[in-house]
């Protein structure tokens, strides 16, 4: 090739005039650059595989290698970091060591009173190590289960990542044809088309542009849009956003060799010091080179400074010291999702209780032991007995730790993770691509949806069905070319053909009898189809007037609501073609074409009459009205083309078209479901207010009898702003509750409405708002909303980047499905909590009272580990994979102040705990008599297992297994309904029972169990199955007879920002230096490290999947760099 990789990298470091000068010096012009790169500005590259592979070998691939995934060993190490597991390991190791320690002399049982040494027998010393080893084995299983779970989830997410990457396309010219290719396949020398809303996938040089403006704030920090063009600034950078216009560029740098790719390479460098040195030397070379060659030293220095800042940023974020400053971990304060806030508060409350009971258990056991040994029996502390005493103290400590383990809902983070991950995977099938995991849960609490109209509520299959041309309203069929005067036909056909994006086209149907395929902007496709219906070919006109011949283009944006194109005629004169919103374009018209095609005067009265007779008539039928106009300029006195307002004025109206966009047939039913579910749907559109009202009525958003508001953006702003033009919340609060349709709205209006609803205090609880958006300027509203939906088909890359969920089919019914899945997530967590807390309450009380009364816990450490860590993990999988039902949409949203544990749930928890405690304590104190077996009470430290305590353990576990079925419903429904529709639940239930049989029959000393007879097993199963009967008895108790406090203070979230535990779901950690966190909270947060490890899956989904996808395809923006960190 005629230029090297380093030459191209150096070229892309220049900007503006210096860059243009550099191109002239090295390549003469952009055509010279294309020749050196062996590419054609019009036809692009050929698609020979060997040619493309050669370019990748020379100039690199358009991707940055993703971060290396954590190995299984690393995940195991992370799982071991759990504080409670570490404590258990240390205590078990101490106990294991002491069990092998033989004190000098035959002290025997002389160190402890006889009642502490009953039943030890000769096997006591030999069996002492087994329980400690079993605890270590259980911890190992827990760690492996956690690591395997994280590993498989990350593997799944990376597989999903690869799938998404393959779906990312960019318009590129190959062999003279515009094709959509994967961004990873783009190579240096490719000619790509750029347009409004694109996020650039590579560095390049502009070779043709129309009113092109780019947002480079991600690289420079400058918020002003940068105008791009051959004569202004032809340099396009990867990761920047196209905010206006269109054009073509030749790709000059891809992947790690692009300017943004260099930054990401430094961010991903493991040796930051080396990166800094390398960058500094490179920066100094660039700077000296710029000075010697007279180039832009400031630009190079700015680039070097930016790279230095990025490396320093990495150091600070990762905790390194910079300039002597100690590391300081960032702690973002963001508002938690509804479920996060409630779970955090509930977890802290449970932690306080569990921590208190655990300490109390240890203290009471030590006090009883010391009182018995040193008080009642007046024994003295003997040095030879120290190991025996320590062994007892370690045993008490292990009991205390296991009580804490039981109190902490260890399965909860796994249930949250599984439920969210399961929902995300299933939501993919329902056309919801979730970018942020907590968004699907938040959606379940949505109270308001602000939806676009076009493509979301309607089919986005646009067709011109009415028109007003040559003074005649064609309402029952479109005219043919023979029906129109030549003076009308020419500006109509040419204007539509050239004053539309050349990427918009109508292709023949791919199936016989099917509809033509519309590619590009659907409104423009409707107009192009209209040209074909009239009997003319727009392609032949485009071949005569190629995109390069367009003199000036004022591209469509939300402010203009119109598009204008200037072409130069052969005689040197100019003609401007304009199309856009009918009311706006007509205001700029001073003449109109009559029946004969002659231009006649068009007064304000004429305009008002046309609005009344034509536009309102079309809009009343739900049609989108587009006005077409033109203006001629003489060759000898062209205007200042930069003065758009003066150029696009004094127009001649050609006609009005009425475009039909039918309502999706499934939308009205979806709207009814939303309203029944307590969700208010609002339409926010840029269309005419009459069109919007008509479509809203067809959808069911408005009904004639309702007291609602329908207004346009102008009226909306008049009502919400004071005399100074400032928005007042009180004025907004008077509008939004009744507002159902906001027409002719700008993205700013949408953001104002969303912010106003979220900030409002007129409702008892804060509204949870979901918003749809497709345009670049919708970004702020999508970011502000609790859940932002971007359109997967019509949406721009910028809108998708700002969103939480991408609708892959742009369909409103997919939003309703997201609501259903969100509510299912919430209910799945609540189901698991109901089950988990029942286990916790019973186990803690049994362990505590058993320790106080029997001087030992009836449930041994290994048994409680099995119950709490292993079985609950399986229960979380079973209860978190329930499929959603339509019944979820028959209730109102829970809201932020609704307690996570309702009165029905608390009734079930306490009711089942009462039954289980009665059974456990009856068996504990009378089981030996009832079953005619030896008592297990009062045995020594390492005595052989007994059938008595084995029955207690077995009945306890079987009651939990059958209570899992009771936990399937949390609103008092039939728990058996649909039980066989979830094969995962059935398999886990059966699998847990089989494992319990194995543990009881073959667990031996490790699980402190011994085999049971058939009759004993039948009694155990009967007592466990009676849980189902007891569940029906409990559910028959009316909730109104229960005290309200049962649901008020438990897990109730506050609407304000919670500074604690946003957690790793947002790449943050709780700020443990905050003075608001007391010592107990700090310890509890450390104890929740397991939750952080489980939620690492969320990070894999957010950073590895989506942020990596963005920087692999386009190296994204510095905003994404922060998220990446």
mmCIF file with all atom_site columns, C-alpha atoms in Angstrom, residues 280-446:
data_model
loop_
_atom_site.group_PDB
_atom_site.id
_atom_site.type_symbol
_atom_site.label_atom_id
_atom_site.label_alt_id
_atom_site.label_comp_id
_atom_site.label_asym_id
_atom_site.label_entity_id
_atom_site.label_seq_id
_atom_site.pdbx_PDB_ins_code
_atom_site.Cartn_x
_atom_site.Cartn_y
_atom_site.Cartn_z
_atom_site.occupancy
_atom_site.B_iso_or_equiv
_atom_site.pdbx_formal_charge
_atom_site.auth_seq_id
_atom_site.auth_comp_id
_atom_site.auth_asym_id
_atom_site.auth_atom_id
_atom_site.pdbx_PDB_model_num
ATOM 1   C CA . UNK A 1 280 ? 5.273   9.793   27.670 1.00 0.00 ? 280 UNK A CA 1
ATOM 2   C CA . UNK A 1 281 ? 8.010   8.890   25.207 1.00 0.00 ? 281 UNK A CA 1
ATOM 3   C CA . UNK A 1 282 ? 5.467   8.670   22.418 1.00 0.00 ? 282 UNK A CA 1
ATOM 4   C CA . UNK A 1 283 ? 3.949   11.988  23.429 1.00 0.00 ? 283 UNK A CA 1
ATOM 5   C CA . UNK A 1 284 ? 7.338   13.686  23.522 1.00 0.00 ? 284 UNK A CA 1
ATOM 6   C CA . UNK A 1 285 ? 8.190   12.315  20.091 1.00 0.00 ? 285 UNK A CA 1
ATOM 7   C CA . UNK A 1 286 ? 4.915   13.586  18.712 1.00 0.00 ? 286 UNK A CA 1
ATOM 8   C CA . UNK A 1 287 ? 5.426   16.959  20.319 1.00 0.00 ? 287 UNK A CA 1
ATOM 9   C CA . UNK A 1 288 ? 8.981   17.348  19.043 1.00 0.00 ? 288 UNK A CA 1
ATOM 10  C CA . UNK A 1 289 ? 7.938   16.135  15.643 1.00 0.00 ? 289 UNK A CA 1
ATOM 11  C CA . UNK A 1 290 ? 5.144   18.662  15.556 1.00 0.00 ? 290 UNK A CA 1
ATOM 12  C CA . UNK A 1 291 ? 7.474   21.493  16.470 1.00 0.00 ? 291 UNK A CA 1
ATOM 13  C CA . UNK A 1 292 ? 10.100  20.546  13.903 1.00 0.00 ? 292 UNK A CA 1
ATOM 14  C CA . UNK A 1 293 ? 7.599   20.067  11.123 1.00 0.00 ? 293 UNK A CA 1
ATOM 15  C CA . UNK A 1 294 ? 5.484   23.091  12.002 1.00 0.00 ? 294 UNK A CA 1
ATOM 16  C CA . UNK A 1 295 ? 2.392   21.001  12.694 1.00 0.00 ? 295 UNK A CA 1
ATOM 17  C CA . UNK A 1 296 ? -0.160  21.283  15.446 1.00 0.00 ? 296 UNK A CA 1
ATOM 18  C CA . UNK A 1 297 ? 1.872   20.833  18.623 1.00 0.00 ? 297 UNK A CA 1
ATOM 19  C CA . UNK A 1 298 ? -1.046  21.849  20.778 1.00 0.00 ? 298 UNK A CA 1
ATOM 20  C CA . UNK A 1 299 ? -3.225  19.126  19.279 1.00 0.00 ? 299 UNK A CA 1
ATOM 21  C CA . UNK A 1 300 ? -0.590  16.468  19.912 1.00 0.00 ? 300 UNK A CA 1
ATOM 22  C CA . UNK A 1 301 ? 0.029   17.740  23.402 1.00 0.00 ? 301 UNK A CA 1
ATOM 23  C CA . UNK A 1 302 ? -3.680  17.702  24.100 1.00 0.00 ? 302 UNK A CA 1
ATOM 24  C CA . UNK A 1 303 ? -3.820  14.120  22.885 1.00 0.00 ? 303 UNK A CA 1
ATOM 25  C CA . UNK A 1 304 ? -0.852  13.166  25.063 1.00 0.00 ? 304 UNK A CA 1
ATOM 26  C CA . UNK A 1 305 ? -2.338  14.927  28.057 1.00 0.00 ? 305 UNK A CA 1
ATOM 27  C CA . UNK A 1 306 ? -5.567  13.053  27.546 1.00 0.00 ? 306 UNK A CA 1
ATOM 28  C CA . UNK A 1 307 ? -3.762  9.723   27.442 1.00 0.00 ? 307 UNK A CA 1
ATOM 29  C CA . UNK A 1 308 ? -1.816  10.649  30.569 1.00 0.00 ? 308 UNK A CA 1
ATOM 30  C CA . UNK A 1 309 ? -5.036  11.570  32.315 1.00 0.00 ? 309 UNK A CA 1
ATOM 31  C CA . UNK A 1 310 ? -6.601  8.275   31.312 1.00 0.00 ? 310 UNK A CA 1
ATOM 32  C CA . UNK A 1 311 ? -3.684  6.273   32.740 1.00 0.00 ? 311 UNK A CA 1
ATOM 33  C CA . UNK A 1 312 ? -3.792  8.292   35.957 1.00 0.00 ? 312 UNK A CA 1
ATOM 34  C CA . UNK A 1 313 ? -7.519  7.689   36.072 1.00 0.00 ? 313 UNK A CA 1
ATOM 35  C CA . UNK A 1 314 ? -6.928  3.953   35.862 1.00 0.00 ? 314 UNK A CA 1
ATOM 36  C CA . UNK A 1 315 ? -4.376  4.176   38.666 1.00 0.00 ? 315 UNK A CA 1
ATOM 37  C CA . UNK A 1 316 ? -6.739  6.098   40.914 1.00 0.00 ? 316 UNK A CA 1
ATOM 38  C CA . UNK A 1 317 ? -9.653  3.796   40.192 1.00 0.00 ? 317 UNK A CA 1
ATOM 39  C CA . UNK A 1 318 ? -7.572  0.703   40.907 1.00 0.00 ? 318 UNK A CA 1
ATOM 40  C CA . UNK A 1 319 ? -6.272  2.144   44.131 1.00 0.00 ? 319 UNK A CA 1
ATOM 41  C CA . UNK A 1 320 ? -2.720  3.126   43.185 1.00 0.00 ? 320 UNK A CA 1
ATOM 42  C CA . UNK A 1 321 ? -1.077  6.169   44.660 1.00 0.00 ? 321 UNK A CA 1
ATOM 43  C CA . UNK A 1 322 ? -0.615  9.173   42.415 1.00 0.00 ? 322 UNK A CA 1
ATOM 44  C CA . UNK A 1 323 ? 1.604   12.043  43.437 1.00 0.00 ? 323 UNK A CA 1
ATOM 45  C CA . UNK A 1 324 ? 1.744   10.785  46.977 1.00 0.00 ? 324 UNK A CA 1
ATOM 46  C CA . UNK A 1 325 ? -2.004  10.751  47.387 1.00 0.00 ? 325 UNK A CA 1
ATOM 47  C CA . UNK A 1 326 ? -3.321  7.598   49.059 1.00 0.00 ? 326 UNK A CA 1
ATOM 48  C CA . UNK A 1 327 ? -5.838  5.573   47.183 1.00 0.00 ? 327 UNK A CA 1
ATOM 49  C CA . UNK A 1 328 ? -9.454  6.495   47.619 1.00 0.00 ? 328 UNK A CA 1
ATOM 50  C CA . UNK A 1 329 ? -12.157 4.222   46.357 1.00 0.00 ? 329 UNK A CA 1
ATOM 51  C CA . UNK A 1 330 ? -14.947 5.942   44.533 1.00 0.00 ? 330 UNK A CA 1
ATOM 52  C CA . UNK A 1 331 ? -18.421 5.654   46.001 1.00 0.00 ? 331 UNK A CA 1
ATOM 53  C CA . UNK A 1 332 ? -21.152 6.796   43.688 1.00 0.00 ? 332 UNK A CA 1
ATOM 54  C CA . UNK A 1 333 ? -24.444 7.731   45.282 1.00 0.00 ? 333 UNK A CA 1
ATOM 55  C CA . UNK A 1 334 ? -27.221 6.569   43.014 1.00 0.00 ? 334 UNK A CA 1
ATOM 56  C CA . UNK A 1 335 ? -30.802 5.794   43.778 1.00 0.00 ? 335 UNK A CA 1
ATOM 57  C CA . UNK A 1 336 ? -31.362 2.092   44.145 1.00 0.00 ? 336 UNK A CA 1
ATOM 58  C CA . UNK A 1 337 ? -33.966 0.140   42.272 1.00 0.00 ? 337 UNK A CA 1
ATOM 59  C CA . UNK A 1 338 ? -37.113 -0.705  44.204 1.00 0.00 ? 338 UNK A CA 1
ATOM 60  C CA . UNK A 1 339 ? -36.066 -4.278  44.931 1.00 0.00 ? 339 UNK A CA 1
ATOM 61  C CA . UNK A 1 340 ? -32.449 -3.341  45.708 1.00 0.00 ? 340 UNK A CA 1
ATOM 62  C CA . UNK A 1 341 ? -33.527 -0.787  48.294 1.00 0.00 ? 341 UNK A CA 1
ATOM 63  C CA . UNK A 1 342 ? -35.901 -3.216  49.977 1.00 0.00 ? 342 UNK A CA 1
ATOM 64  C CA . UNK A 1 343 ? -33.441 -6.125  49.958 1.00 0.00 ? 343 UNK A CA 1
ATOM 65  C CA . UNK A 1 344 ? -30.679 -3.932  51.370 1.00 0.00 ? 344 UNK A CA 1
ATOM 66  C CA . UNK A 1 345 ? -32.804 -2.752  54.261 1.00 0.00 ? 345 UNK A CA 1
ATOM 67  C CA . UNK A 1 346 ? -34.139 -6.245  54.917 1.00 0.00 ? 346 UNK A CA 1
ATOM 68  C CA . UNK A 1 347 ? -30.636 -7.748  54.808 1.00 0.00 ? 347 UNK A CA 1
ATOM 69  C CA . UNK A 1 348 ? -29.332 -5.198  57.305 1.00 0.00 ? 348 UNK A CA 1
ATOM 70  C CA . UNK A 1 349 ? -32.256 -5.894  59.641 1.00 0.00 ? 349 UNK A CA 1
ATOM 71  C CA . UNK A 1 350 ? -31.722 -9.667  59.418 1.00 0.00 ? 350 UNK A CA 1
ATOM 72  C CA . UNK A 1 351 ? -27.996 -9.143  59.895 1.00 0.00 ? 351 UNK A CA 1
ATOM 73  C CA . UNK A 1 352 ? -28.498 -7.183  63.088 1.00 0.00 ? 352 UNK A CA 1
ATOM 74  C CA . UNK A 1 353 ? -30.762 -9.900  64.478 1.00 0.00 ? 353 UNK A CA 1
ATOM 75  C CA . UNK A 1 354 ? -28.504 -12.776 63.412 1.00 0.00 ? 354 UNK A CA 1
ATOM 76  C CA . UNK A 1 355 ? -25.363 -11.060 64.692 1.00 0.00 ? 355 UNK A CA 1
ATOM 77  C CA . UNK A 1 356 ? -27.021 -10.398 68.045 1.00 0.00 ? 356 UNK A CA 1
ATOM 78  C CA . UNK A 1 357 ? -28.340 -13.973 68.412 1.00 0.00 ? 357 UNK A CA 1
ATOM 79  C CA . UNK A 1 358 ? -24.976 -15.467 67.365 1.00 0.00 ? 358 UNK A CA 1
ATOM 80  C CA . UNK A 1 359 ? -23.024 -13.451 69.952 1.00 0.00 ? 359 UNK A CA 1
ATOM 81  C CA . UNK A 1 360 ? -25.672 -14.164 72.581 1.00 0.00 ? 360 UNK A CA 1
ATOM 82  C CA . UNK A 1 361 ? -25.482 -17.911 71.827 1.00 0.00 ? 361 UNK A CA 1
ATOM 83  C CA . UNK A 1 362 ? -21.678 -17.984 72.209 1.00 0.00 ? 362 UNK A CA 1
ATOM 84  C CA . UNK A 1 363 ? -21.781 -15.874 75.391 1.00 0.00 ? 363 UNK A CA 1
ATOM 85  C CA . UNK A 1 364 ? -24.498 -18.039 76.987 1.00 0.00 ? 364 UNK A CA 1
ATOM 86  C CA . UNK A 1 365 ? -22.689 -21.280 76.103 1.00 0.00 ? 365 UNK A CA 1
ATOM 87  C CA . UNK A 1 366 ? -19.412 -19.984 77.552 1.00 0.00 ? 366 UNK A CA 1
ATOM 88  C CA . UNK A 1 367 ? -21.153 -18.669 80.686 1.00 0.00 ? 367 UNK A CA 1
ATOM 89  C CA . UNK A 1 368 ? -22.969 -21.993 81.268 1.00 0.00 ? 368 UNK A CA 1
ATOM 90  C CA . UNK A 1 369 ? -19.751 -23.922 80.695 1.00 0.00 ? 369 UNK A CA 1
ATOM 91  C CA . UNK A 1 370 ? -17.704 -21.732 83.040 1.00 0.00 ? 370 UNK A CA 1
ATOM 92  C CA . UNK A 1 371 ? -20.481 -21.694 85.645 1.00 0.00 ? 371 UNK A CA 1
ATOM 93  C CA . UNK A 1 372 ? -20.693 -25.486 85.598 1.00 0.00 ? 372 UNK A CA 1
ATOM 94  C CA . UNK A 1 373 ? -16.970 -26.168 85.501 1.00 0.00 ? 373 UNK A CA 1
ATOM 95  C CA . UNK A 1 374 ? -15.524 -23.413 87.677 1.00 0.00 ? 374 UNK A CA 1
ATOM 96  C CA . UNK A 1 375 ? -18.564 -22.546 89.765 1.00 0.00 ? 375 UNK A CA 1
ATOM 97  C CA . UNK A 1 376 ? -20.751 -25.538 90.482 1.00 0.00 ? 376 UNK A CA 1
ATOM 98  C CA . UNK A 1 377 ? -17.849 -28.043 90.588 1.00 0.00 ? 377 UNK A CA 1
ATOM 99  C CA . UNK A 1 378 ? -15.222 -25.623 91.939 1.00 0.00 ? 378 UNK A CA 1
ATOM 100 C CA . UNK A 1 379 ? -12.575 -26.780 89.467 1.00 0.00 ? 379 UNK A CA 1
ATOM 101 C CA . UNK A 1 380 ? -9.514  -24.689 88.797 1.00 0.00 ? 380 UNK A CA 1
ATOM 102 C CA . UNK A 1 381 ? -7.979  -23.842 85.427 1.00 0.00 ? 381 UNK A CA 1
ATOM 103 C CA . UNK A 1 382 ? -5.256  -26.431 84.940 1.00 0.00 ? 382 UNK A CA 1
ATOM 104 C CA . UNK A 1 383 ? -2.580  -25.946 82.336 1.00 0.00 ? 383 UNK A CA 1
ATOM 105 C CA . UNK A 1 384 ? -2.925  -29.524 81.164 1.00 0.00 ? 384 UNK A CA 1
ATOM 106 C CA . UNK A 1 385 ? -6.664  -28.880 80.614 1.00 0.00 ? 385 UNK A CA 1
ATOM 107 C CA . UNK A 1 386 ? -6.172  -25.768 78.480 1.00 0.00 ? 386 UNK A CA 1
ATOM 108 C CA . UNK A 1 387 ? -6.489  -27.675 75.215 1.00 0.00 ? 387 UNK A CA 1
ATOM 109 C CA . UNK A 1 388 ? -9.722  -29.310 76.411 1.00 0.00 ? 388 UNK A CA 1
ATOM 110 C CA . UNK A 1 389 ? -11.223 -25.957 77.432 1.00 0.00 ? 389 UNK A CA 1
ATOM 111 C CA . UNK A 1 390 ? -10.128 -24.339 74.173 1.00 0.00 ? 390 UNK A CA 1
ATOM 112 C CA . UNK A 1 391 ? -11.684 -27.210 72.255 1.00 0.00 ? 391 UNK A CA 1
ATOM 113 C CA . UNK A 1 392 ? -15.006 -26.559 73.977 1.00 0.00 ? 392 UNK A CA 1
ATOM 114 C CA . UNK A 1 393 ? -14.693 -22.797 73.355 1.00 0.00 ? 393 UNK A CA 1
ATOM 115 C CA . UNK A 1 394 ? -13.975 -23.436 69.679 1.00 0.00 ? 394 UNK A CA 1
ATOM 116 C CA . UNK A 1 395 ? -17.039 -25.682 69.540 1.00 0.00 ? 395 UNK A CA 1
ATOM 117 C CA . UNK A 1 396 ? -19.156 -22.884 71.072 1.00 0.00 ? 396 UNK A CA 1
ATOM 118 C CA . UNK A 1 397 ? -17.662 -20.433 68.613 1.00 0.00 ? 397 UNK A CA 1
ATOM 119 C CA . UNK A 1 398 ? -18.500 -22.738 65.687 1.00 0.00 ? 398 UNK A CA 1
ATOM 120 C CA . UNK A 1 399 ? -22.079 -23.016 66.962 1.00 0.00 ? 399 UNK A CA 1
ATOM 121 C CA . UNK A 1 400 ? -22.271 -19.201 67.119 1.00 0.00 ? 400 UNK A CA 1
ATOM 122 C CA . UNK A 1 401 ? -20.894 -18.852 63.615 1.00 0.00 ? 401 UNK A CA 1
ATOM 123 C CA . UNK A 1 402 ? -23.326 -21.431 62.266 1.00 0.00 ? 402 UNK A CA 1
ATOM 124 C CA . UNK A 1 403 ? -26.194 -19.542 63.912 1.00 0.00 ? 403 UNK A CA 1
ATOM 125 C CA . UNK A 1 404 ? -24.980 -16.426 62.059 1.00 0.00 ? 404 UNK A CA 1
ATOM 126 C CA . UNK A 1 405 ? -24.667 -18.452 58.857 1.00 0.00 ? 405 UNK A CA 1
ATOM 127 C CA . UNK A 1 406 ? -28.241 -19.650 59.275 1.00 0.00 ? 406 UNK A CA 1
ATOM 128 C CA . UNK A 1 407 ? -29.474 -16.130 60.076 1.00 0.00 ? 407 UNK A CA 1
ATOM 129 C CA . UNK A 1 408 ? -27.845 -14.609 56.994 1.00 0.00 ? 408 UNK A CA 1
ATOM 130 C CA . UNK A 1 409 ? -29.970 -15.423 53.911 1.00 0.00 ? 409 UNK A CA 1
ATOM 131 C CA . UNK A 1 410 ? -27.055 -16.910 51.987 1.00 0.00 ? 410 UNK A CA 1
ATOM 132 C CA . UNK A 1 411 ? -29.289 -18.161 49.198 1.00 0.00 ? 411 UNK A CA 1
ATOM 133 C CA . UNK A 1 412 ? -30.802 -14.715 48.638 1.00 0.00 ? 412 UNK A CA 1
ATOM 134 C CA . UNK A 1 413 ? -28.078 -13.248 46.399 1.00 0.00 ? 413 UNK A CA 1
ATOM 135 C CA . UNK A 1 414 ? -28.091 -16.408 44.343 1.00 0.00 ? 414 UNK A CA 1
ATOM 136 C CA . UNK A 1 415 ? -31.882 -16.258 44.068 1.00 0.00 ? 415 UNK A CA 1
ATOM 137 C CA . UNK A 1 416 ? -31.635 -12.622 42.901 1.00 0.00 ? 416 UNK A CA 1
ATOM 138 C CA . UNK A 1 417 ? -28.921 -13.468 40.393 1.00 0.00 ? 417 UNK A CA 1
ATOM 139 C CA . UNK A 1 418 ? -30.653 -16.570 39.044 1.00 0.00 ? 418 UNK A CA 1
ATOM 140 C CA . UNK A 1 419 ? -34.010 -14.843 38.815 1.00 0.00 ? 419 UNK A CA 1
ATOM 141 C CA . UNK A 1 420 ? -32.574 -11.846 36.980 1.00 0.00 ? 420 UNK A CA 1
ATOM 142 C CA . UNK A 1 421 ? -30.377 -13.924 34.689 1.00 0.00 ? 421 UNK A CA 1
ATOM 143 C CA . UNK A 1 422 ? -33.219 -16.355 33.936 1.00 0.00 ? 422 UNK A CA 1
ATOM 144 C CA . UNK A 1 423 ? -35.557 -13.449 33.192 1.00 0.00 ? 423 UNK A CA 1
ATOM 145 C CA . UNK A 1 424 ? -33.010 -11.759 30.950 1.00 0.00 ? 424 UNK A CA 1
ATOM 146 C CA . UNK A 1 425 ? -32.534 -14.905 28.893 1.00 0.00 ? 425 UNK A CA 1
ATOM 147 C CA . UNK A 1 426 ? -36.289 -15.410 28.555 1.00 0.00 ? 426 UNK A CA 1
ATOM 148 C CA . UNK A 1 427 ? -36.864 -11.715 27.801 1.00 0.00 ? 427 UNK A CA 1
ATOM 149 C CA . UNK A 1 428 ? -34.561 -12.113 24.804 1.00 0.00 ? 428 UNK A CA 1
ATOM 150 C CA . UNK A 1 429 ? -37.223 -14.430 23.386 1.00 0.00 ? 429 UNK A CA 1
ATOM 151 C CA . UNK A 1 430 ? -39.808 -11.694 24.040 1.00 0.00 ? 430 UNK A CA 1
ATOM 152 C CA . UNK A 1 431 ? -37.751 -9.147  22.045 1.00 0.00 ? 431 UNK A CA 1
ATOM 153 C CA . UNK A 1 432 ? -36.333 -7.381  25.114 1.00 0.00 ? 432 UNK A CA 1
ATOM 154 C CA . UNK A 1 433 ? -32.547 -7.089  25.075 1.00 0.00 ? 433 UNK A CA 1
ATOM 155 C CA . UNK A 1 434 ? -31.687 -6.105  28.660 1.00 0.00 ? 434 UNK A CA 1
ATOM 156 C CA . UNK A 1 435 ? -28.548 -3.985  29.018 1.00 0.00 ? 435 UNK A CA 1
ATOM 157 C CA . UNK A 1 436 ? -28.801 -3.436  32.786 1.00 0.00 ? 436 UNK A CA 1
ATOM 158 C CA . UNK A 1 437 ? -30.017 -6.368  34.849 1.00 0.00 ? 437 UNK A CA 1
ATOM 159 C CA . UNK A 1 438 ? -31.866 -4.374  37.495 1.00 0.00 ? 438 UNK A CA 1
ATOM 160 C CA . UNK A 1 439 ? -33.938 -2.706  34.757 1.00 0.00 ? 439 UNK A CA 1
ATOM 161 C CA . UNK A 1 440 ? -36.134 -5.774  34.312 1.00 0.00 ? 440 UNK A CA 1
ATOM 162 C CA . UNK A 1 441 ? -36.981 -5.761  38.026 1.00 0.00 ? 441 UNK A CA 1
ATOM 163 C CA . UNK A 1 442 ? -37.602 -1.997  38.039 1.00 0.00 ? 442 UNK A CA 1
ATOM 164 C CA . UNK A 1 443 ? -39.968 -2.447  35.103 1.00 0.00 ? 443 UNK A CA 1
ATOM 165 C CA . UNK A 1 444 ? -42.208 -4.572  37.302 1.00 0.00 ? 444 UNK A CA 1
ATOM 166 C CA . UNK A 1 445 ? -42.849 -1.513  39.472 1.00 0.00 ? 445 UNK A CA 1
ATOM 167 C CA . UNK A 1 446 ? -43.471 0.903   36.599 1.00 0.00 ? 446 UNK A CA 1
#
